[in-house]
XYZ file of C-alpha atoms in Angstrom:
239
model
C 0.000 0.000 0.000
C 1.383 3.424 -0.971
C 1.885 6.157 1.613
C -0.947 8.212 0.105
C -3.398 5.269 0.188
C -2.397 4.447 3.768
C -2.915 8.075 4.747
C -6.371 8.099 3.112
C -7.332 4.848 4.871
C -6.281 6.244 8.262
C -8.187 9.445 7.549
C -11.361 7.535 6.720
C -10.974 5.513 9.924
C -10.666 8.707 11.943
C -13.734 10.172 10.227
C -15.739 7.081 11.217
C -14.866 7.774 14.866
C -15.479 11.533 14.847
C -18.599 11.689 12.644
C -21.020 11.314 15.618
C -19.337 14.326 17.244
C -19.524 16.188 13.923
C -23.275 15.590 13.725
C -23.630 16.866 17.304
C -21.798 20.077 16.379
C -24.115 20.535 13.401
C -27.194 20.086 15.634
C -25.754 22.682 18.036
C -25.517 25.168 15.176
C -21.761 25.128 14.580
C -20.693 26.222 11.121
C -17.451 25.094 9.456
C -16.003 28.584 9.900
C -16.855 28.537 13.611
C -15.026 25.206 13.994
C -12.025 26.604 12.100
C -12.005 29.674 14.348
C -12.120 27.439 17.428
C -9.013 25.649 16.134
C -7.208 28.978 15.799
C -8.171 29.999 19.349
C -6.871 26.674 20.699
C -3.562 27.160 18.879
C -3.295 30.621 20.415
C -3.684 28.754 23.709
C -0.817 26.431 22.697
C 1.427 29.434 22.079
C 0.268 30.920 25.381
C 1.321 27.790 27.285
C 4.762 27.813 25.666
C 5.214 31.541 26.300
C 4.015 31.212 29.896
C 6.407 28.329 30.389
C 9.233 30.370 28.913
C 8.513 33.231 31.282
C 7.724 31.434 34.534
C 9.679 28.160 34.519
C 13.362 27.361 34.676
C 15.374 25.547 32.023
C 14.606 21.873 32.318
C 11.119 22.247 33.828
C 9.304 20.572 30.960
C 5.763 20.099 32.223
C 4.636 23.042 30.063
C 5.871 21.213 26.962
C 3.711 18.199 27.785
C 0.555 20.237 28.385
C 1.132 22.245 25.216
C 1.477 18.992 23.269
C -1.861 17.746 24.547
C -3.512 20.977 23.426
C -1.774 20.732 20.025
C -3.456 17.375 19.413
C -6.824 18.629 20.675
C -6.602 21.662 18.395
C -5.600 19.345 15.542
C -8.923 17.521 15.869
C -10.669 20.741 14.852
C -8.603 20.827 11.666
C -10.431 17.668 10.633
C -13.803 18.628 12.082
C -14.340 21.755 9.982
C -14.182 19.869 6.688
C -16.490 17.146 7.960
C -18.970 19.697 9.317
C -19.015 21.289 5.865
C -19.532 17.939 4.119
C -22.053 16.303 6.452
C -23.919 19.559 7.067
C -23.985 20.439 3.370
C -22.340 23.790 4.176
C -19.492 23.771 1.675
C -18.472 27.130 0.232
C -15.548 28.483 -1.739
C -14.847 31.140 0.875
C -15.062 28.523 3.619
C -12.269 26.557 1.943
C -10.144 29.707 1.724
C -10.952 30.683 5.322
C -9.881 27.222 6.481
C -6.567 27.412 4.606
C -5.745 30.915 5.835
C -6.550 30.171 9.491
C -4.613 26.901 9.306
C -1.527 28.886 8.290
C -2.094 31.375 11.123
C -2.586 28.499 13.582
C 0.654 26.824 12.572
C 2.699 30.027 12.624
C 1.318 31.015 16.026
C 2.094 27.540 17.405
C 5.686 27.724 16.119
C 6.023 31.228 17.534
C 5.263 29.810 20.983
C 7.713 26.940 20.499
C 10.503 29.273 19.380
C 9.809 31.640 22.285
C 10.039 28.779 24.782
C 13.248 27.377 23.295
C 14.950 30.775 23.120
C 13.837 31.679 26.654
C 15.475 28.504 27.974
C 18.579 28.915 25.806
C 17.960 26.004 23.449
C 19.251 28.249 20.691
C 20.168 25.595 18.114
C 16.838 23.885 18.601
C 15.016 27.203 18.174
C 16.815 27.626 14.843
C 15.594 24.204 13.683
C 12.081 25.067 14.865
C 12.179 28.192 12.703
C 13.472 26.163 9.738
C 10.620 23.693 10.337
C 8.200 26.637 10.218
C 9.683 27.775 6.896
C 9.377 24.252 5.484
C 5.800 23.910 6.741
C 4.747 27.123 5.057
C 6.481 26.174 1.805
C 4.811 22.748 1.739
C 1.460 24.532 1.813
C 2.502 27.328 -0.542
C 3.892 25.072 -3.278
C 0.600 23.188 -3.380
C -1.498 26.363 -3.399
C 0.629 28.012 -6.088
C 0.714 24.916 -8.293
C -3.033 24.413 -8.033
C -3.510 28.108 -8.829
C -1.601 27.431 -12.055
C -3.776 24.430 -12.871
C -1.541 21.595 -11.633
C -2.392 19.145 -8.866
C 0.338 19.058 -6.222
C -0.178 16.721 -3.278
C 1.772 14.081 -1.412
C 4.887 14.063 0.704
C 5.693 12.818 4.183
C 5.188 16.065 6.089
C 1.740 17.362 5.292
C -0.150 19.273 7.980
C -1.712 16.271 9.799
C 1.691 14.590 10.092
C 3.260 17.792 11.396
C 0.558 18.263 14.031
C 0.781 14.653 15.217
C 4.593 14.741 15.332
C 4.717 17.943 17.384
C 1.859 16.956 19.683
C 3.066 13.420 20.390
C 6.722 14.415 20.842
C 5.760 17.249 23.215
C 3.603 14.909 25.317
C 6.369 12.289 25.310
C 8.824 14.951 26.468
C 6.561 15.918 29.373
C 6.062 12.262 30.348
C 9.811 11.557 30.129
C 10.476 14.586 32.328
C 7.980 13.274 34.901
C 9.686 9.877 35.148
C 13.414 10.615 34.669
C 13.688 14.351 35.372
C 15.336 17.085 33.348
C 18.937 16.137 34.079
C 18.966 12.878 32.127
C 21.796 13.034 29.607
C 23.544 10.578 27.301
C 27.247 10.924 26.589
C 29.343 9.220 23.923
C 32.995 8.461 24.740
C 35.271 10.959 23.036
C 32.500 13.533 22.514
C 32.923 16.499 24.898
C 29.189 17.225 25.173
C 26.022 15.193 25.724
C 24.304 13.909 22.591
C 20.865 13.452 24.152
C 18.882 14.927 27.032
C 15.289 14.905 28.197
C 14.408 17.916 26.040
C 15.702 16.037 22.985
C 12.508 13.961 23.038
C 10.820 17.140 21.769
C 13.601 18.883 19.859
C 14.904 15.933 17.812
C 11.530 15.376 16.067
C 11.420 19.106 15.301
C 14.883 18.785 13.738
C 13.617 15.888 11.618
C 10.623 18.002 10.656
C 12.910 20.880 9.640
C 14.613 18.571 7.156
C 11.567 16.637 5.924
C 9.261 19.609 5.375
C 11.789 21.310 3.131
C 12.418 18.056 1.250
C 8.659 17.708 0.768
C 8.405 21.298 -0.504
C 11.286 20.683 -2.933
C 9.747 17.431 -4.181
C 6.434 19.184 -4.739
C 8.216 21.908 -6.670
C 9.923 19.352 -8.924
C 6.707 17.353 -9.383
C 4.916 20.557 -10.354
C 7.686 21.388 -12.829
C 7.278 18.016 -14.542
C 3.477 18.345 -14.635
C 3.653 21.876 -16.043
C 6.179 20.900 -18.706
C 4.006 17.928 -19.713
C 0.970 20.207 -19.869
C 2.812 22.717 -22.029
C 4.025 19.959 -24.370
C 0.480 18.642 -24.742
C -0.817 22.053 -25.842
C 1.825 22.583 -28.530
């Protein structure tokens, strides 16, 4: 099974679970745009937790990371709910699709702002750089698709689409908070001959972000090249 088919199968499984909740939201009068707005507000809350943790906690006190991760996943549910509310409630609209895309970008940038603030506040400077690179890659993954589709070419696929990014950040942040609870902040791994530690408790969160920084930009590049091939084929067909 290809990655895209597996992703679609997982998505359909998730929809089967959440559809009863979607129907409840529709009965309560929620519109797709209201659900999208709720997702944005929750992501503002994620940034708030990271910023609060950066301001009030000491380096190595990682409980804020864990709580922020839990809220990241909860907010991510609303990213799926808005589309389902539109489909099941027969409330699809062109502006609604645009509103969803725009607020998703705001949500992701605000979330990364909180992450970068926390990392810089606690002097994880290299990790904050990778978080910013991950933000750049995340935006370019979305932009290459939007720009290609605006030029009449379908541009999907890749390993680091928005759902994967949300799950990776949310799960790694929760895992970091849980690891901190059980082993503390001072856990470090050293390699003989290397003058600094190669792993610490915070790495449970920052290493996945580093992977994301690489993979998002690879995904954006692959989409760019795929779009180039599709556009060249389209131009050849019209000659």
